[in-house]
mmCIF file of C-alpha atoms in Angstrom:
data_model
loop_
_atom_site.group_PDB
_atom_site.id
_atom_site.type_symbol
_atom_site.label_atom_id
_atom_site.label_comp_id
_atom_site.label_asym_id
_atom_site.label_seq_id
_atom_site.Cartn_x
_atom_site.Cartn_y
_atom_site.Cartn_z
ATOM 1 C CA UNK A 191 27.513 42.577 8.374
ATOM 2 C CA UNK A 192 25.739 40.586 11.133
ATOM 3 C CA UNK A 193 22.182 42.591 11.119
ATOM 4 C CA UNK A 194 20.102 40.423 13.582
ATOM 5 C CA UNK A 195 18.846 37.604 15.194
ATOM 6 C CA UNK A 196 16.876 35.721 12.746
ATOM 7 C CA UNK A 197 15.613 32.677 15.041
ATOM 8 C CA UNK A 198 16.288 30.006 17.466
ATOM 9 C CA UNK A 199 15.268 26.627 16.570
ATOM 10 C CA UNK A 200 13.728 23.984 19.305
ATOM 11 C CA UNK A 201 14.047 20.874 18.586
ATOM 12 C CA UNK A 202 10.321 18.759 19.518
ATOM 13 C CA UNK A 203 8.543 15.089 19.519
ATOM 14 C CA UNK A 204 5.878 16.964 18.879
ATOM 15 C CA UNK A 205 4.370 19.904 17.182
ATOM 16 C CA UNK A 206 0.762 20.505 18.967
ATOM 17 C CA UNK A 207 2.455 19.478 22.644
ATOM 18 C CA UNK A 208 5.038 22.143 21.963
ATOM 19 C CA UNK A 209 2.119 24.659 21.164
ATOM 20 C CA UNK A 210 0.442 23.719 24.332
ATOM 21 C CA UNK A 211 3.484 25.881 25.730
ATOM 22 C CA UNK A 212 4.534 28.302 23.378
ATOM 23 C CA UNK A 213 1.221 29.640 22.142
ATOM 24 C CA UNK A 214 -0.885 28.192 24.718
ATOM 25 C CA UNK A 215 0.666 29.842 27.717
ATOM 26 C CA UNK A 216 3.249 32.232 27.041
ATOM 27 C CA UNK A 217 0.830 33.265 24.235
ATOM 28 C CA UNK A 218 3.509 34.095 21.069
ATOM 29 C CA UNK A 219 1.476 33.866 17.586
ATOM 30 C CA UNK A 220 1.905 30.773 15.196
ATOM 31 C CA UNK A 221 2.662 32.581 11.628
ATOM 32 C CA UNK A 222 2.233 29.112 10.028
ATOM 33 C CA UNK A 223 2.846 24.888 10.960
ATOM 34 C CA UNK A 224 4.440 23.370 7.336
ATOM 35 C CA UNK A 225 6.304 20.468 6.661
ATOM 36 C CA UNK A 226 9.864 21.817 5.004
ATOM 37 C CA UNK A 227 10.755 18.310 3.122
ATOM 38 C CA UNK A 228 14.337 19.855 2.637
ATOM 39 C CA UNK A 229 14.793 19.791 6.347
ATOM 40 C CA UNK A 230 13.265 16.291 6.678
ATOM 41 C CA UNK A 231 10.946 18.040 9.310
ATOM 42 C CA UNK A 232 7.590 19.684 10.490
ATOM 43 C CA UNK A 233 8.161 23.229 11.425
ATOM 44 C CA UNK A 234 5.602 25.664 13.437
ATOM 45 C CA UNK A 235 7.347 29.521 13.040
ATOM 46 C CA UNK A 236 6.317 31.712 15.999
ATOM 47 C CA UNK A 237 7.439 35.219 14.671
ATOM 48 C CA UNK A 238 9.004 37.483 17.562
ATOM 49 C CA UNK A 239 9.948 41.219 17.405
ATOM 50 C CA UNK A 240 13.036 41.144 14.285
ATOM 51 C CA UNK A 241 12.897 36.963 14.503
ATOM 52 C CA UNK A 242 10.899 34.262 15.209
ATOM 53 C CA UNK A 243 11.113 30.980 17.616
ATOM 54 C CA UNK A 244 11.058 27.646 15.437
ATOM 55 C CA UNK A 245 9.714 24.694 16.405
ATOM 56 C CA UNK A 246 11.101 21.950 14.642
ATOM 57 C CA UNK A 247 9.897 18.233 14.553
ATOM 58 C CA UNK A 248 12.083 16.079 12.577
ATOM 59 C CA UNK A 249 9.782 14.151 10.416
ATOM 60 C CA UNK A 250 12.741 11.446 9.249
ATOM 61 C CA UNK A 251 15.081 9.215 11.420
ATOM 62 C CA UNK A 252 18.175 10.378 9.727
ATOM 63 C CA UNK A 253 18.404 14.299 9.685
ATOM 64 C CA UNK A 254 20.539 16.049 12.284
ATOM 65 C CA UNK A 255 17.558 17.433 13.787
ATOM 66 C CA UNK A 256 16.249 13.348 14.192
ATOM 67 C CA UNK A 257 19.872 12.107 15.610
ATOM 68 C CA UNK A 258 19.379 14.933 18.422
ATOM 69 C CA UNK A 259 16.051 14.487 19.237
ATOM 70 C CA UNK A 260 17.350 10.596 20.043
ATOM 71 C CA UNK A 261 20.469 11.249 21.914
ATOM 72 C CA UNK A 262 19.172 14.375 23.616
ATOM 73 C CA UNK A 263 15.535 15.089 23.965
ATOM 74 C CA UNK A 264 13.417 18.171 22.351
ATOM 75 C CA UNK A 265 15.582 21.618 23.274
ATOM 76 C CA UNK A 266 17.505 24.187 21.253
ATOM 77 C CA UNK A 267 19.520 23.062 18.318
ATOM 78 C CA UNK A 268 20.673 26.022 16.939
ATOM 79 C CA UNK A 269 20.489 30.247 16.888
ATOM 80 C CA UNK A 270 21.090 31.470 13.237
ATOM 81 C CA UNK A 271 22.288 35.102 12.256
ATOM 82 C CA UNK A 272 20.901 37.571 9.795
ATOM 83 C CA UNK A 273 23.958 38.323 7.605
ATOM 84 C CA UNK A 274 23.869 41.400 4.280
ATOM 85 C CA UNK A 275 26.411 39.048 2.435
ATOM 86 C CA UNK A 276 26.775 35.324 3.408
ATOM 87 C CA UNK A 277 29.797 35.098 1.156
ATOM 88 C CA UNK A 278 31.630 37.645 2.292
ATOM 89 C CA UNK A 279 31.224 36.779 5.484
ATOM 90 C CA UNK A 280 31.979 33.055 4.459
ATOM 91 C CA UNK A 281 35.564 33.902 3.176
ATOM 92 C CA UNK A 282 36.105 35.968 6.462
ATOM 93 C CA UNK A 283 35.520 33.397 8.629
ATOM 94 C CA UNK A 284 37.627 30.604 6.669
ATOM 95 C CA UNK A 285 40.588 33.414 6.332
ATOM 96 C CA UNK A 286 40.293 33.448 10.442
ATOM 97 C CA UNK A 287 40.146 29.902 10.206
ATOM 98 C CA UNK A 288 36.804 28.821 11.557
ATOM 99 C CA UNK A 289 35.576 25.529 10.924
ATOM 100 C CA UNK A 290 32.696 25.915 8.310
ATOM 101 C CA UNK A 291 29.538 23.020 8.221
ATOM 102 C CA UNK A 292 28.851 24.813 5.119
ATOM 103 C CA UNK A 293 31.774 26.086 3.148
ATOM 104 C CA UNK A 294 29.402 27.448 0.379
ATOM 105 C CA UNK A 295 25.815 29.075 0.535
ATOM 106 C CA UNK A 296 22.810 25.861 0.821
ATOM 107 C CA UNK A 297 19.291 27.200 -0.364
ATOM 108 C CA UNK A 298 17.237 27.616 2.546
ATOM 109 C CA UNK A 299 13.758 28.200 3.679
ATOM 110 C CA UNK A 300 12.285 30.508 1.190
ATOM 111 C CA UNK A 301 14.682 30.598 -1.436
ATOM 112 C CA UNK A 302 17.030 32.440 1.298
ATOM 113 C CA UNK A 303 20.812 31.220 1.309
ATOM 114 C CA UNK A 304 22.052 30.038 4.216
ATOM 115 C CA UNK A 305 25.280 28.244 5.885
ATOM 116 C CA UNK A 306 26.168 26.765 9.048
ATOM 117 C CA UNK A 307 29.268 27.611 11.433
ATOM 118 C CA UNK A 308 30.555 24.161 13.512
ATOM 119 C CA UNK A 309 30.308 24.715 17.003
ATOM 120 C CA UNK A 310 33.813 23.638 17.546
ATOM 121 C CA UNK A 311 34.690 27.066 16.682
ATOM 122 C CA UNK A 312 31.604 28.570 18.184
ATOM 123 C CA UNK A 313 31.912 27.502 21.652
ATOM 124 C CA UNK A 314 29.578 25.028 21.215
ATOM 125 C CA UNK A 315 26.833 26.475 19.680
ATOM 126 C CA UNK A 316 25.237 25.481 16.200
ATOM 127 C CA UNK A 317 25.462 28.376 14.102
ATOM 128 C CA UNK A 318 23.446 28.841 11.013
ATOM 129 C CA UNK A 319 23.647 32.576 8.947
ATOM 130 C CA UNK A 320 20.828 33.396 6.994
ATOM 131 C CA UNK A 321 21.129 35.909 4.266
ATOM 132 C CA UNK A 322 18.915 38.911 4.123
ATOM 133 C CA UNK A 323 16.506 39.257 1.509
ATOM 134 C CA UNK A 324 17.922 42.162 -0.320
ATOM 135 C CA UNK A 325 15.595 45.231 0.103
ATOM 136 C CA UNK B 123 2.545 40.540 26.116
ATOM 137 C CA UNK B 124 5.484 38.363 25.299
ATOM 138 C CA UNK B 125 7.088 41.326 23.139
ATOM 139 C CA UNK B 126 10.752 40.177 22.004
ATOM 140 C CA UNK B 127 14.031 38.081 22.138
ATOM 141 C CA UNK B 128 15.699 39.538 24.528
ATOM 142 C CA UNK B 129 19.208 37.343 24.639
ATOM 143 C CA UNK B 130 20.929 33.995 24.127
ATOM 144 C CA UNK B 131 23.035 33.297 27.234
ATOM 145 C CA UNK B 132 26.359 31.277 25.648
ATOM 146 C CA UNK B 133 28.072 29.637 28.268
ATOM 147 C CA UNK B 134 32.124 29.617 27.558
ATOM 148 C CA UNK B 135 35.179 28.827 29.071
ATOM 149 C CA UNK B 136 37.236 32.111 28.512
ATOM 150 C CA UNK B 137 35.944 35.096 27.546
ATOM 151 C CA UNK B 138 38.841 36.386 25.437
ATOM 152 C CA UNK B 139 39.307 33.124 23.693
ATOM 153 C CA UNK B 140 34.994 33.363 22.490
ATOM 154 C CA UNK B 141 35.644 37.012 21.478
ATOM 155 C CA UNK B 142 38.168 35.799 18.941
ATOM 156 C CA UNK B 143 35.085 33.914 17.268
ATOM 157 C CA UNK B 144 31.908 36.323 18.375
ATOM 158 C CA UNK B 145 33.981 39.518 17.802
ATOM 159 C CA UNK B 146 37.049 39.281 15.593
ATOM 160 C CA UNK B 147 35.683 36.497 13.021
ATOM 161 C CA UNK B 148 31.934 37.236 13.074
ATOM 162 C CA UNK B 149 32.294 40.985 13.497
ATOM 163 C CA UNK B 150 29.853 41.320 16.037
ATOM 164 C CA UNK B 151 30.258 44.808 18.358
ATOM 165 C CA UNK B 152 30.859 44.501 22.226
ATOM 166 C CA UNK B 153 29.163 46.718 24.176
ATOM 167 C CA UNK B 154 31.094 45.757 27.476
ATOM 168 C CA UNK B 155 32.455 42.937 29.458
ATOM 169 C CA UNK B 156 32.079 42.913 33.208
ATOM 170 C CA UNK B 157 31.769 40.545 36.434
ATOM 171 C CA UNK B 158 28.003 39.867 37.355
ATOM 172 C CA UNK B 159 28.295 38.906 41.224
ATOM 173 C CA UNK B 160 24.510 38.385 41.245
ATOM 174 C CA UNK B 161 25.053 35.548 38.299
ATOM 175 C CA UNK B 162 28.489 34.421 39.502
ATOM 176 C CA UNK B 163 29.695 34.972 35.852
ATOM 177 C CA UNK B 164 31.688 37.392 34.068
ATOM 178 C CA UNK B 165 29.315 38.130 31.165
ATOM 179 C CA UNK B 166 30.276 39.783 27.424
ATOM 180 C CA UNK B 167 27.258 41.987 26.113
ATOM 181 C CA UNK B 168 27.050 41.870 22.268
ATOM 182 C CA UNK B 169 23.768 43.589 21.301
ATOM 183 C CA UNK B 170 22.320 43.102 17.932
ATOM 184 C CA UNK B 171 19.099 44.402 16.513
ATOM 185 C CA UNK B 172 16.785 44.468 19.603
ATOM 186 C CA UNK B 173 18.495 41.833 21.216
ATOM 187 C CA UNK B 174 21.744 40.338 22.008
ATOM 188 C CA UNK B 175 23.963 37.950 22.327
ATOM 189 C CA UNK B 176 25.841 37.237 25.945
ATOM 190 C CA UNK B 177 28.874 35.092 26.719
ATOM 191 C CA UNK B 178 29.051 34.060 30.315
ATOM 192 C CA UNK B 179 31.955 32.806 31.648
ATOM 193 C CA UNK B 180 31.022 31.247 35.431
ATOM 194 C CA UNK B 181 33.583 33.067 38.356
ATOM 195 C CA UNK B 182 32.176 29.687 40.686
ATOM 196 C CA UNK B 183 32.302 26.496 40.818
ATOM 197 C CA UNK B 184 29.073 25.872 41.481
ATOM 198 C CA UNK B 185 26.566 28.152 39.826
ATOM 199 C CA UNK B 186 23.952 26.212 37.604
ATOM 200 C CA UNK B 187 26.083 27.821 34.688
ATOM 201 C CA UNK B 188 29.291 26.390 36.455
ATOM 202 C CA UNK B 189 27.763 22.642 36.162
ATOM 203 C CA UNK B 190 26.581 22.837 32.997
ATOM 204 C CA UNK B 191 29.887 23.650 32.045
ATOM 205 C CA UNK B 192 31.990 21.100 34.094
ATOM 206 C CA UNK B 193 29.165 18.481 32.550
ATOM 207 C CA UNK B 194 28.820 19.679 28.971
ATOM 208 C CA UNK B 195 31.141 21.960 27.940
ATOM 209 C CA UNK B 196 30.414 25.429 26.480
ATOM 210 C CA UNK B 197 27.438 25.820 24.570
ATOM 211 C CA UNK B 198 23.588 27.609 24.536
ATOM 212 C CA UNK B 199 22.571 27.527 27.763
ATOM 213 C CA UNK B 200 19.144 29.801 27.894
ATOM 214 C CA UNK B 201 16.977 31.691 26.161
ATOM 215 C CA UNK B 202 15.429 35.446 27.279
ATOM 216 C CA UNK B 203 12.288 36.503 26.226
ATOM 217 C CA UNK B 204 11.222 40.149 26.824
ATOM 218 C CA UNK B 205 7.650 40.379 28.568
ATOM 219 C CA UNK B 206 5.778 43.898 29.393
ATOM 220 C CA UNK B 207 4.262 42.255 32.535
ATOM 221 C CA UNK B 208 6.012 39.740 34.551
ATOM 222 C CA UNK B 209 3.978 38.914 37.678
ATOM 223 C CA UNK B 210 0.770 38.901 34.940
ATOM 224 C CA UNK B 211 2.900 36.308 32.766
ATOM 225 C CA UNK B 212 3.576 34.166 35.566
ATOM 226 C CA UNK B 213 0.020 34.287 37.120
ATOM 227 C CA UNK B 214 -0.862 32.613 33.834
ATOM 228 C CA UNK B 215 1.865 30.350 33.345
ATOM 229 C CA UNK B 216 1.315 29.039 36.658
ATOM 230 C CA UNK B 217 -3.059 28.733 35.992
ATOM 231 C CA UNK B 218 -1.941 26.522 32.631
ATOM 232 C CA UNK B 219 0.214 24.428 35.291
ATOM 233 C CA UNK B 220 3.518 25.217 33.797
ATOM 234 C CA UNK B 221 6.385 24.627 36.350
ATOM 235 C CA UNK B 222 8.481 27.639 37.041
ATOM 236 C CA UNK B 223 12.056 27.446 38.975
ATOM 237 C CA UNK B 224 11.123 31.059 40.264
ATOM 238 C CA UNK B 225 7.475 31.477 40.686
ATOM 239 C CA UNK B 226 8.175 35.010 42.007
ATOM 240 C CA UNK B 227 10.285 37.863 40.330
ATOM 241 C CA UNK B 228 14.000 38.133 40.708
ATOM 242 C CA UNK B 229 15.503 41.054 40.573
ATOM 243 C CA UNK B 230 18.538 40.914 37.437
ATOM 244 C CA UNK B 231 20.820 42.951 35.723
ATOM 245 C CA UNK B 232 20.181 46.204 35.421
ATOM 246 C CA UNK B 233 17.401 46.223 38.142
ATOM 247 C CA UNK B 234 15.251 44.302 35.993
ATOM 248 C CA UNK B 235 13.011 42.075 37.058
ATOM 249 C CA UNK B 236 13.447 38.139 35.907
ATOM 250 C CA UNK B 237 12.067 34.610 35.935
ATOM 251 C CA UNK B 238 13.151 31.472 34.782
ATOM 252 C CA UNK B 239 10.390 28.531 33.117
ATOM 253 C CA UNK B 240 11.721 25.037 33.816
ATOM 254 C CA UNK B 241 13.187 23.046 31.010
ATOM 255 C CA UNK B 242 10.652 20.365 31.608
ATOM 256 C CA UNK B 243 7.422 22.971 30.730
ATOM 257 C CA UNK B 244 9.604 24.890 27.553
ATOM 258 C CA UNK B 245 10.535 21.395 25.559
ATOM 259 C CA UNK B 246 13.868 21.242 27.076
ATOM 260 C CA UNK B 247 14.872 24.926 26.460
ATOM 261 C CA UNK B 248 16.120 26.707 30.195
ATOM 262 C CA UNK B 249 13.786 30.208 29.155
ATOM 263 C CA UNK B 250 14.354 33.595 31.044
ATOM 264 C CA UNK B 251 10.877 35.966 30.999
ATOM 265 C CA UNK B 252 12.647 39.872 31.190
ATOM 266 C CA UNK B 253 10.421 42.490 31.792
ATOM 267 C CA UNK B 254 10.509 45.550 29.980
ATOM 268 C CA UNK B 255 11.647 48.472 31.223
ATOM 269 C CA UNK B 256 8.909 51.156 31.266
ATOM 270 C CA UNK B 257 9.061 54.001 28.861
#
């Protein structure tokens, strides 16, 4: 049911620093740099083998993205999942009793659904599973 | 040159407890689970697509995976990036000024050859470079 890595997100201050790095140096492509006003943020997509490295600059004070860029510095927010059927594997996880962000598919980048897992029952780790575009 | 994700190191407490989550909830496969003396940990392998996902559970107190744990609890703790050409990679990193914690190779699991970027270069994200093995 769980098909892939989609991406890892990185939170940044700022987009064109953070490609200094990542494209600069290490030398990954840049697919595209949009702003995604549903995420409050700016987001540069660096596609990688199956997935992609996103580079996300929040672009409002009051996102999630925003309130860790404040606390914590740019680094990795979150990994999300490539999953066949989101709700599926929704209901599985609330049947095992995992503690859903999302207990019902959001619309995501793309038109893609998408949910998140809380990383109190993820050891930590913000979880996000991305539905496959169906074939 | 940079050709893949490789893995996402999670760092947990118990290994058992995180397959409850990883493996029983998610439905993600296990490939195995066994002690890494070279990383002090006891790692869980869970590939997916060309990559995968590892749980690390620190066997000392005072591995950098150990601290990070005593300081933050479980959580990401590094991304792995494959790379066809290591020593190549980190000739250039090191031209563009980009501080490394290992500016030679290491040798890692497997007999493959590794290097970490510091956090302070990769916007705050601990990244592994791979290599490849050759075909």
């Amino acid at each position: 049911m769980i098909t892939n890595i989609d991406h890892i997100a990185v939170i940044v201050a700022d987009i064109d620093a953070a490609l200094e790095f990542w494209r600069d140096a290490l030398g990954l492509e840049v697919s595209r740099v949009e702003e995604v006003p549903a995420q409050e943020a700016e987001v540069a997509f660096l596609p990688l083998g199956q997935g992609e490295i996103e580079l996300v600059r929040p672009t409002s004070d009051d996102s999630g993205a925003a309130r860790f860029l404040a606390k914590r510095g740019a680094g990795m927010h979150h990994i999300a999942l490539e999953v066949d059927d989101l709700e599926a594997t929704l209901a599985r996880l609330k049947a095992k009793g995992v503690r859903l962000i999302n207990e019902s598919p959001l619309e995501a980048a793309g038109g893609r659904r998408a949910a998140f897992v809380h990383p109190q029952s993820a050891n930590g780790v913000l979880l996000e599973l991305y539905e496959s575009i169906p074939e």
